[in-house]
Tab-separated table of C-alpha atoms and ligand atoms in Angstrom:
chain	number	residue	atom	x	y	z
O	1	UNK	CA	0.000	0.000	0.000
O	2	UNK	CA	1.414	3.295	-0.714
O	3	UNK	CA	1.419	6.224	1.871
O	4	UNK	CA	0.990	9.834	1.610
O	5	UNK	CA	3.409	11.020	4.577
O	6	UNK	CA	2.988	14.495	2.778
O	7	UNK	CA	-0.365	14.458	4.244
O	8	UNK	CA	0.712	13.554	7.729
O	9	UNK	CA	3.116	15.882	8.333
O	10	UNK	CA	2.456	19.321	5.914
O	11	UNK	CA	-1.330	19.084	4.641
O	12	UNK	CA	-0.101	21.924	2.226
O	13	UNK	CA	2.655	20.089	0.104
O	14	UNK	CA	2.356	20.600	-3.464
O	15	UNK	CA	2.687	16.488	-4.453
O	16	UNK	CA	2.152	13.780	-2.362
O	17	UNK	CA	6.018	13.425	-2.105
O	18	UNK	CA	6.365	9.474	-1.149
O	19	UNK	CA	3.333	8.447	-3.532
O	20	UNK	CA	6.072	5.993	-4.969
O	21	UNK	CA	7.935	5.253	-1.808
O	22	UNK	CA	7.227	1.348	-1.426
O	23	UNK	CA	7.716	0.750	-5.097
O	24	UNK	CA	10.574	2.483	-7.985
O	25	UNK	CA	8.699	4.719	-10.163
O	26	UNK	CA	10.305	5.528	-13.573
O	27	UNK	CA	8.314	8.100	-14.410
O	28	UNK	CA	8.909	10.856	-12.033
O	29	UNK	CA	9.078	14.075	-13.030
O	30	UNK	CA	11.245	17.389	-12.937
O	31	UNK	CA	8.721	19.373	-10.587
O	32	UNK	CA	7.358	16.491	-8.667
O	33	UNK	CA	11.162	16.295	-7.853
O	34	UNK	CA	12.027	19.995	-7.150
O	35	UNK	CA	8.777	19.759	-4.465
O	36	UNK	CA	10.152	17.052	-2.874
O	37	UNK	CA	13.783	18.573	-2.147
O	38	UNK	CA	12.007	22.444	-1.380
O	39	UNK	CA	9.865	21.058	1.453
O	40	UNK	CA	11.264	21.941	4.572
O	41	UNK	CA	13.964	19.812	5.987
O	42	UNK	CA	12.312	18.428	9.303
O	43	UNK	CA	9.760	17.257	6.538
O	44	UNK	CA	11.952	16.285	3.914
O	45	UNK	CA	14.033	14.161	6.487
O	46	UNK	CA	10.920	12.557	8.160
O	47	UNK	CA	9.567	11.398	4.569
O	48	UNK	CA	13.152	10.412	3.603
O	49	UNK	CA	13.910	8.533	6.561
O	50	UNK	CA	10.120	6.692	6.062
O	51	UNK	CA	11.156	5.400	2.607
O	52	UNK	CA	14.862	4.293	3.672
O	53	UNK	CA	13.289	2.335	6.762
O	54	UNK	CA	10.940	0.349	4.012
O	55	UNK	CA	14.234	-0.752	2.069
O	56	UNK	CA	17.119	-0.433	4.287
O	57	UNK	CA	18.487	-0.978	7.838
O	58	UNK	CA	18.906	2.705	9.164
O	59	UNK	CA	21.775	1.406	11.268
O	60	UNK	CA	24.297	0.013	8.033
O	61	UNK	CA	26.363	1.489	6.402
O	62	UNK	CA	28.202	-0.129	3.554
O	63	UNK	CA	31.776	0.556	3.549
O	64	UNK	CA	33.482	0.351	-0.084
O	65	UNK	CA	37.202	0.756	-1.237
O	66	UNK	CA	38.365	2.418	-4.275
O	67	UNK	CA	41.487	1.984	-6.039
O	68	UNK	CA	43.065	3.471	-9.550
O	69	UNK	CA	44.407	0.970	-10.796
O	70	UNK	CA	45.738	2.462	-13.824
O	71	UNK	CA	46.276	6.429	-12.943
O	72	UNK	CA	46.489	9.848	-14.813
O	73	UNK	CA	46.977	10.894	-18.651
O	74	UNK	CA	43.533	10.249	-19.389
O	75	UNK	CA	42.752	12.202	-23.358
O	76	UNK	CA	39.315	12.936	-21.643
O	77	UNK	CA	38.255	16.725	-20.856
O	78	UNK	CA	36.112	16.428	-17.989
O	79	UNK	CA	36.647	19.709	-16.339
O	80	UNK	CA	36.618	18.375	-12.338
O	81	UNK	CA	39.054	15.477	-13.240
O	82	UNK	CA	42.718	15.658	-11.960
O	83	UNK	CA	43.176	13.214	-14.031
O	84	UNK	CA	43.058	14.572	-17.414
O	85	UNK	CA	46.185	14.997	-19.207
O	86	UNK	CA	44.761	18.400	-20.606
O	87	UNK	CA	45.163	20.032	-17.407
O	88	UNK	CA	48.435	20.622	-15.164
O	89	UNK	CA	47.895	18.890	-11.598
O	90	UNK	CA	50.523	16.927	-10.112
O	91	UNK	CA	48.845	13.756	-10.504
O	92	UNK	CA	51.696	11.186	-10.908
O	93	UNK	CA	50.746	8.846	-14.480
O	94	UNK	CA	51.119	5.388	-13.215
O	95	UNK	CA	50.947	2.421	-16.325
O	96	UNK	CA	47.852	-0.385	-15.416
O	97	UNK	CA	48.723	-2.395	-12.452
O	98	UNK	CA	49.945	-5.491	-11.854
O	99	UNK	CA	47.338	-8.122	-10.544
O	100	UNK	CA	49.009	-9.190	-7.319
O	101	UNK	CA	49.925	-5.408	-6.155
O	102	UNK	CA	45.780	-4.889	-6.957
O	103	UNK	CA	44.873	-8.320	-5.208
O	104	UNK	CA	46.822	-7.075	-2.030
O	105	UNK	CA	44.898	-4.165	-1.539
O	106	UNK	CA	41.832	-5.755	-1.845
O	107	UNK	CA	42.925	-8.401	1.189
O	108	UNK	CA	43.890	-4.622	3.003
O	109	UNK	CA	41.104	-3.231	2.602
O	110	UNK	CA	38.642	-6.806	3.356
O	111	UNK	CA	40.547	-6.835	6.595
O	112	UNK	CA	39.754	-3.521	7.251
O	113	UNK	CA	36.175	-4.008	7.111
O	114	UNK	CA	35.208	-3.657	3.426
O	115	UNK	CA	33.062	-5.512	1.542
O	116	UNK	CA	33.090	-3.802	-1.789
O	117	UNK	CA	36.032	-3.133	-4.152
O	118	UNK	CA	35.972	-0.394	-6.221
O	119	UNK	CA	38.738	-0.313	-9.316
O	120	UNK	CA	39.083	2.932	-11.512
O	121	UNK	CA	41.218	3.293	-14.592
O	122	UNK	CA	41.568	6.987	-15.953
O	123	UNK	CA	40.609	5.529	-19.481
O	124	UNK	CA	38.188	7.267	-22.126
O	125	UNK	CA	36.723	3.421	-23.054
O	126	UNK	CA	38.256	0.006	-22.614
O	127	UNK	CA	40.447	-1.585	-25.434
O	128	UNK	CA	40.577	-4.860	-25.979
O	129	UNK	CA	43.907	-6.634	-25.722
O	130	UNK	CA	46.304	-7.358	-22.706
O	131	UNK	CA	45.403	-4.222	-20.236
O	132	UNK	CA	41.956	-5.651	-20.816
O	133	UNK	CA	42.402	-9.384	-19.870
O	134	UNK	CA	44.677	-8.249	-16.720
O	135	UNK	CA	41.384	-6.082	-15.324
O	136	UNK	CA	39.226	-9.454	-15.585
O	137	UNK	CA	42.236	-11.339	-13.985
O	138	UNK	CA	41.943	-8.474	-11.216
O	139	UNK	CA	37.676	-8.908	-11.421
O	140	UNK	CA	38.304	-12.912	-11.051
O	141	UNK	CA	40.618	-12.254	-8.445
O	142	UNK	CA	39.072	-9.868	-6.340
O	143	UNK	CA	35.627	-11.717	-6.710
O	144	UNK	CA	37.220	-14.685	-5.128
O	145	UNK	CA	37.974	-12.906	-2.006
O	146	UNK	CA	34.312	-12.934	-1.577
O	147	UNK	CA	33.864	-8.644	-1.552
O	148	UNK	CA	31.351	-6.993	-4.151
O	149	UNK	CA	33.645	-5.919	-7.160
O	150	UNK	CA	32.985	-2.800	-9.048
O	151	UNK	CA	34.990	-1.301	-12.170
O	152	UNK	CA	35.033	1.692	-13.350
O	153	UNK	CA	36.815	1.841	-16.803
O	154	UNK	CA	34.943	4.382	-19.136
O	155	UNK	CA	32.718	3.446	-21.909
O	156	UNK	CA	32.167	-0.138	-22.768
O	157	UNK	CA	31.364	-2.049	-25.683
O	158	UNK	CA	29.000	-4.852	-25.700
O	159	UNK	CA	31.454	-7.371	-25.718
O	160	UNK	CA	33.261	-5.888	-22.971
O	161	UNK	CA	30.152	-5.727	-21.037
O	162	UNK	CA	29.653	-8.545	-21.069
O	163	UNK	CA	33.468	-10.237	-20.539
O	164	UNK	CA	33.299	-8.396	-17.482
O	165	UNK	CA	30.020	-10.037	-16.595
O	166	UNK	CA	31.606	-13.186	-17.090
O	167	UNK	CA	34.338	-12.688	-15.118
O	168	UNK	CA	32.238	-11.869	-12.162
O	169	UNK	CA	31.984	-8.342	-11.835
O	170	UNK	CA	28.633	-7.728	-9.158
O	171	UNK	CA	28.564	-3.600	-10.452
O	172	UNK	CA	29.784	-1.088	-13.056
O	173	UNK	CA	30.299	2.319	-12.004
O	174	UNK	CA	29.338	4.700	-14.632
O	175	UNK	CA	28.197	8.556	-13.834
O	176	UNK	CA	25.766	10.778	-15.588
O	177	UNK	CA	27.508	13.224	-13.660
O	178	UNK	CA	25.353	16.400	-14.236
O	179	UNK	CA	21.636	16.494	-15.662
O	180	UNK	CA	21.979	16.781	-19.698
O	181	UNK	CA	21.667	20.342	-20.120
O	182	UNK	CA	24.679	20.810	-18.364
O	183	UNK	CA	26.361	18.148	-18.987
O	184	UNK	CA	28.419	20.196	-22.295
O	185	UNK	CA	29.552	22.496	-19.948
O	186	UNK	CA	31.503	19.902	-18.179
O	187	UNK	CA	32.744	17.505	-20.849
O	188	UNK	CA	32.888	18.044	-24.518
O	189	UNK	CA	34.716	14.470	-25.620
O	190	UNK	CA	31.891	11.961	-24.777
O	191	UNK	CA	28.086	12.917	-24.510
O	192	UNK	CA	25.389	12.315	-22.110
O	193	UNK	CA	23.764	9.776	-24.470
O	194	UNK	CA	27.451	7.773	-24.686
O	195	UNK	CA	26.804	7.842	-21.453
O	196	UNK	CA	23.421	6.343	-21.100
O	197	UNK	CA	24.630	3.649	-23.944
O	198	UNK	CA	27.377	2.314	-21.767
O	199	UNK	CA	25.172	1.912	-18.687
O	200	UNK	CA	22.671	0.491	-20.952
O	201	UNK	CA	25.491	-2.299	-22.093
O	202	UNK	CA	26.350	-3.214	-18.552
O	203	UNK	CA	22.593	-3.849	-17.747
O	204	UNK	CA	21.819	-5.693	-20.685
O	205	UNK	CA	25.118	-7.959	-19.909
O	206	UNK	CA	23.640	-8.455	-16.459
O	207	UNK	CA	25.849	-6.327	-14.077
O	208	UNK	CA	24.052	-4.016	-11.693
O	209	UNK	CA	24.862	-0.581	-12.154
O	210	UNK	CA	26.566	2.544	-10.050
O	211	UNK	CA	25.662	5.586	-11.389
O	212	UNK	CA	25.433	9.634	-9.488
O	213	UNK	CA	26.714	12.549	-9.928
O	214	UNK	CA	28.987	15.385	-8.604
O	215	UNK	CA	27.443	18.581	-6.826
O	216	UNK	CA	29.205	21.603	-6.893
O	217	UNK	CA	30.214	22.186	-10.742
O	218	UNK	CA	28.233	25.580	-11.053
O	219	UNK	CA	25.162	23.577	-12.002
O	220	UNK	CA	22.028	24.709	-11.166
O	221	UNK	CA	19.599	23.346	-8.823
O	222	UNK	CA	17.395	22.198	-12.099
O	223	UNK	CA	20.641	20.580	-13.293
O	224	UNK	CA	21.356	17.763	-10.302
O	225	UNK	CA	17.262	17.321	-9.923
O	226	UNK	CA	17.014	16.714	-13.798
O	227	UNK	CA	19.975	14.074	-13.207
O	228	UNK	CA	17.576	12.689	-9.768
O	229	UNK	CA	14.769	12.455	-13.315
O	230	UNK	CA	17.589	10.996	-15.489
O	231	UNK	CA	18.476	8.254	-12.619
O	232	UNK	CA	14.843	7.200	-11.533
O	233	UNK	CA	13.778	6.719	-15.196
O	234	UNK	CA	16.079	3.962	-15.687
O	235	UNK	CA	14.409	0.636	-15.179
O	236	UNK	CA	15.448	-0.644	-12.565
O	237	UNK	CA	16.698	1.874	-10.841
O	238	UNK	CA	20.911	1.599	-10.785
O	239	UNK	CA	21.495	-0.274	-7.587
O	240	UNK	CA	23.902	1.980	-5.824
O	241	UNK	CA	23.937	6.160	-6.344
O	242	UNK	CA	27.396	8.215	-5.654
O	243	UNK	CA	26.771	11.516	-4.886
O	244	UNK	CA	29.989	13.235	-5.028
O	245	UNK	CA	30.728	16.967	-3.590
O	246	UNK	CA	33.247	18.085	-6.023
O	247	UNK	CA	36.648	18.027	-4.724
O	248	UNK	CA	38.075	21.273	-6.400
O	249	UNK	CA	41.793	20.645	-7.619
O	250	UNK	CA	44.184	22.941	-8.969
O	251	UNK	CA	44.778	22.829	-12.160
O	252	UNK	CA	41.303	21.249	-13.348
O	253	UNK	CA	39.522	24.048	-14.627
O	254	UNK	CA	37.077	23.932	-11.633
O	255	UNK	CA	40.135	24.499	-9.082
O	256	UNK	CA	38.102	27.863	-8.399
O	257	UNK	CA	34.798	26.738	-8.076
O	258	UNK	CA	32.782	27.908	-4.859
O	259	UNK	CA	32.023	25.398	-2.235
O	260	UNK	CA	28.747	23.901	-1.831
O	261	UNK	CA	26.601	24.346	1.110
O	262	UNK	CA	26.792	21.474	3.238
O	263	UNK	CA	22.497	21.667	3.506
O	264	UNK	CA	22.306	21.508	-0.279
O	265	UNK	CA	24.167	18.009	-0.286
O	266	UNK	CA	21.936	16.941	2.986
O	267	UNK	CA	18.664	17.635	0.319
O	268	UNK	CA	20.212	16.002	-2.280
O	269	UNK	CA	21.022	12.685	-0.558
O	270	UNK	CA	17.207	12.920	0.653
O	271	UNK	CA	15.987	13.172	-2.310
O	272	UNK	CA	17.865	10.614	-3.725
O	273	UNK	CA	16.293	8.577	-1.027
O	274	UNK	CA	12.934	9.178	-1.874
O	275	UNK	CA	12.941	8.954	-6.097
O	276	UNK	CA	15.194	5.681	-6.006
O	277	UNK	CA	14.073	4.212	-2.671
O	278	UNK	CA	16.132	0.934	-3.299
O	279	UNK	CA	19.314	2.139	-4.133
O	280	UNK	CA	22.273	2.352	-1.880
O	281	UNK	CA	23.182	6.361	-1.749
O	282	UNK	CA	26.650	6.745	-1.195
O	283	UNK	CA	28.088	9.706	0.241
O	284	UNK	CA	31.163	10.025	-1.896
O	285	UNK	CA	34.010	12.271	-3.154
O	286	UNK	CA	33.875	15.430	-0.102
O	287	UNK	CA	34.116	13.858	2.906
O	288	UNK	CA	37.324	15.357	3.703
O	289	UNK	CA	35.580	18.960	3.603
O	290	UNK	CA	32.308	17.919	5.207
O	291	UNK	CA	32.042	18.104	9.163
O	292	UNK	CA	30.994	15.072	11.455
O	293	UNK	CA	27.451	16.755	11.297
O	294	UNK	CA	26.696	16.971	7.857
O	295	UNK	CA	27.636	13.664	7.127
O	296	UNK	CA	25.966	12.439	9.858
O	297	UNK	CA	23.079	14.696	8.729
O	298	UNK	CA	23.536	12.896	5.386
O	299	UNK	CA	23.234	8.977	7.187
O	300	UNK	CA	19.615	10.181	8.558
O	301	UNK	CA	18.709	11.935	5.021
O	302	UNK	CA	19.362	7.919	3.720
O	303	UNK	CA	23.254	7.811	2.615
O	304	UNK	CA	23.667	4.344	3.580
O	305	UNK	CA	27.563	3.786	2.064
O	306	UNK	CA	30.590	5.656	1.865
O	307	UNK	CA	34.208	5.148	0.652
O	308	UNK	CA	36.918	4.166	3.239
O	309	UNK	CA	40.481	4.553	3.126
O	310	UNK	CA	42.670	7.524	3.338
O	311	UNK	CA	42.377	8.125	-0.592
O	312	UNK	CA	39.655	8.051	-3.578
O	313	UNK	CA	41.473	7.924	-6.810
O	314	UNK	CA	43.856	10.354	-6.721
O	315	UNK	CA	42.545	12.764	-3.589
O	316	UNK	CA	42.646	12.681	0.170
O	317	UNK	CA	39.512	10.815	2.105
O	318	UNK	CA	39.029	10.722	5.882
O	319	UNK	CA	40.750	7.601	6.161
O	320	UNK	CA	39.655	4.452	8.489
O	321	UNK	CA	40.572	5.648	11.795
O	322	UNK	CA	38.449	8.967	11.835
O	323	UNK	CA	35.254	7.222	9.930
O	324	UNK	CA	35.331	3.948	12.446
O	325	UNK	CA	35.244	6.650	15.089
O	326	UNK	CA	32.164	8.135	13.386
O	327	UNK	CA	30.576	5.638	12.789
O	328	UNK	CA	30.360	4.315	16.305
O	329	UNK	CA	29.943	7.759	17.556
O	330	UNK	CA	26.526	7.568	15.735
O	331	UNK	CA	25.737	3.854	16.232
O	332	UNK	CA	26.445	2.798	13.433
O	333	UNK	CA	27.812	-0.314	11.955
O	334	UNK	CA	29.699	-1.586	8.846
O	335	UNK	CA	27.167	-3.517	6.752
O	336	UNK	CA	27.430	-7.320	5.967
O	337	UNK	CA	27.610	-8.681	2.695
X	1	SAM	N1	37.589	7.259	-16.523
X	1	SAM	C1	36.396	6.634	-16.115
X	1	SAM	C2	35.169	7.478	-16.346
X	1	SAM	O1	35.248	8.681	-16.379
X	1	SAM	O2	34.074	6.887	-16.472
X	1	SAM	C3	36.422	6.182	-14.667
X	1	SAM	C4	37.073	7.035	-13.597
X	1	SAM	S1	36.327	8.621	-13.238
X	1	SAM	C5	37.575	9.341	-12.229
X	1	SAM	C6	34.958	8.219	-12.184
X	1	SAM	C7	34.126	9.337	-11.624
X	1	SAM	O3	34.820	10.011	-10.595
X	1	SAM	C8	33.713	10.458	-12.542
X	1	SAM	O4	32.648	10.140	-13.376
X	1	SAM	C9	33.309	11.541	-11.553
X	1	SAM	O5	31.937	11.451	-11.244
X	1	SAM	C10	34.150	11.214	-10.330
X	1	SAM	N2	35.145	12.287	-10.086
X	1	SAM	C11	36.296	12.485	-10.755
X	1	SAM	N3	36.944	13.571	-10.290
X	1	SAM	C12	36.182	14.082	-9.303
X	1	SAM	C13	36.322	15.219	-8.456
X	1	SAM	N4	37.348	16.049	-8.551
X	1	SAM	N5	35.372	15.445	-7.527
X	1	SAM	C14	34.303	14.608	-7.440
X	1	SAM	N6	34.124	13.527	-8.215
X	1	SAM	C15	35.035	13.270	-9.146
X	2	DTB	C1	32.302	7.953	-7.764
X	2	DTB	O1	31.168	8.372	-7.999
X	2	DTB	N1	33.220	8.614	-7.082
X	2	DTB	C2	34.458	7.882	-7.035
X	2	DTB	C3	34.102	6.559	-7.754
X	2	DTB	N2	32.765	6.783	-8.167
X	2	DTB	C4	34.930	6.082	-8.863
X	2	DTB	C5	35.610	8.636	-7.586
X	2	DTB	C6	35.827	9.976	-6.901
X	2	DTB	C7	37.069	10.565	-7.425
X	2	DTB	C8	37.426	11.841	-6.749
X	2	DTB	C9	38.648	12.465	-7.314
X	2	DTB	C10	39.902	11.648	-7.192
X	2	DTB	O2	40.183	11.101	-6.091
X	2	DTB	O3	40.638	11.556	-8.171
X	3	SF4	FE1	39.268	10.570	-17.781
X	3	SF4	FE2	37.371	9.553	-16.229
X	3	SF4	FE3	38.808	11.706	-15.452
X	3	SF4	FE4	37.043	11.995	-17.397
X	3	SF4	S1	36.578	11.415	-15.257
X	3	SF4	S2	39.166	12.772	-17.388
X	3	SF4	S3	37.204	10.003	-18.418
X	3	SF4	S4	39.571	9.644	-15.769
């Protein structure tokens, strides 16, 4: 049965802003979105917090590891990325990894508490050949530890897809980014619908799907609900959402951009919550600038993952010591596989 928690807490609301909340809806749209995130927050937290009790355990949180395993000179132009070889940022170039070196981290970060292993490469699409074959040795291997393996290698083919499926990879991480109007202000090599294709290919070969965003690009508010539209209207929904706070690095040609206000990420995360119920919202890049309370804000707005480990890709993250600390601080505990 669906409920109308609109209606029990703010008889005024303009929608009925959890109509969909024990069910995905694909078909939600722009301003049904936009009243969701503009209600107030005790409101949009109460309905947000409703939906993620339906789906999830309020106590969890899923703790994830990323590693580049092939780093820098990337012939993308994505304007936040420190890893594009247009722009000047110190980020050392390091060739593809060996599978052992990658293998090893993966036991680190398993003993650490992670059950998900995240592998980036700074590549525009995969190429077939050796590079290739050693990431599906590192998927194999990584999958046999027994933690949820995610790639992240740029745009895919269909037979990549689904060699990667074969070789047992649970998720493919693959973000819209922005919303599609301005998504040409932030990359000009690869389009919004390349986008969609590639996460289309990884569905279709049976992997579940990552997929978010980054706040904090000089996107409007219209922009990162449009993506929220984008998201929800894939069917199903992509199992896990990043929603990054961009980390601003010199160089990139967003090194200047203003920082975001930590309420605006607590919204977004919310409303995340409430148009893709079942997805895992991870709280992502911008940890390292967000206090204890807005992140903790951000676990009761629905964020029920994070990264761990004292680096992303190529930045600074808060590292294992300081999030165990917060994590217990708020009662909360690493989630099983
Ligand atoms: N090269 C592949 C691609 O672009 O699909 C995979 C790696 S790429 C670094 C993965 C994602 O990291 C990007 O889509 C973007 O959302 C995120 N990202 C990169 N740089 C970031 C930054 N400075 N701040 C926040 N998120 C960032
Ligand atoms: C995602 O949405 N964020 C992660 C992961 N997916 C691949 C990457 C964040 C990268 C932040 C910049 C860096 O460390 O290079
Ligand atoms: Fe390359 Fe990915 Fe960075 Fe874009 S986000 S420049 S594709 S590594």
């Amino acid at each position: 049965m669906e409920t109308n928690i609109a209606s029990m807490s703010n008889g005024d609301s303009v929608v009925e802003p959890t109509r969909a909340s024990t069910r995905q809806r694909h078909d939600w749209t722009d301003g049904e979105i936009a009243a969701l995130y503009s209600q107030s927050l005790p409101d949009l937290l109460f309905s947000a917090q409703t939906v993620h009790r339906q789906h999830h355990d309020p106590t969890q949180v899923q703790l994830c590891t990323l590693l580049s395993v092939k780093t820098g000179g990337c012939p993308e132009d994505c304007a936040y990325c420190p890893q594009s070889a247009r722009y000047s940022t110190g980020v050392e170039h390091q060739a593809l990894m060996d599978v052992e070196q990658v293998l090893s981290a993966a036991r680190v970060a398993q003993e650490g508490g992670s059950t998900r292993f995240c592998m980036g490469a700074a590549w525009r699409e995969v190429r077939d050949g050796e590079e290739f074959d050693r990431v599906l040795e590192m998927v194999r291997g990584v999958g046999a530890l027994g933690m949820e393996v995610c790639c992240t290698l740029g745009m895919l083919s269909d037979g990549q897809a689904e060699r990667l499926a074969e070789a047992g990879l649970t998720a493919y991480n693959h973000n819209l980014d922005t919303g599609p109007e301005y998504y040409d202000r932030v990359i000009s090599t690869r389009s919004f619908d390349d986008r969609l294709r590639t996460l289309k290919r990884a569905r279709d070969a049976g992997m579940t799907l990552c997929s978010g965003g980054i706040l904090g690009m000089g996107e409007r508010l219209e922009d990162r609900l449009s993506m929220l539209a984008v998201l929800a209207s894939l069917d199903p929904h992509p199992e896990s959402v990043p929603i990054n706070a961009l980390v601003a690095v010199e160089g990139t040609p967003l090194a200047e951009a203003a920082p975001l206000d930590p309420f605006e990420v607590v919204r977004m995360v919310a409303t995340a919550r409430l148009v893709l119920p079942t997805s895992r919202v991870r709280l992502s890049a911008g940890r390292t600038q967000m206090s204890d309370e807005t992140q903790a804000l951000c676990f009761l707005a629905g964020a029920n993952s994070i990264f761990t480990g004292e680096k992303l890709l190529t930045t600074p993250n808060p590292g294992e010591d300081r999030d165990r600390s917060l994590l217990a601080r708020l009662g909360l505990s690493p989630a099983e596989l």
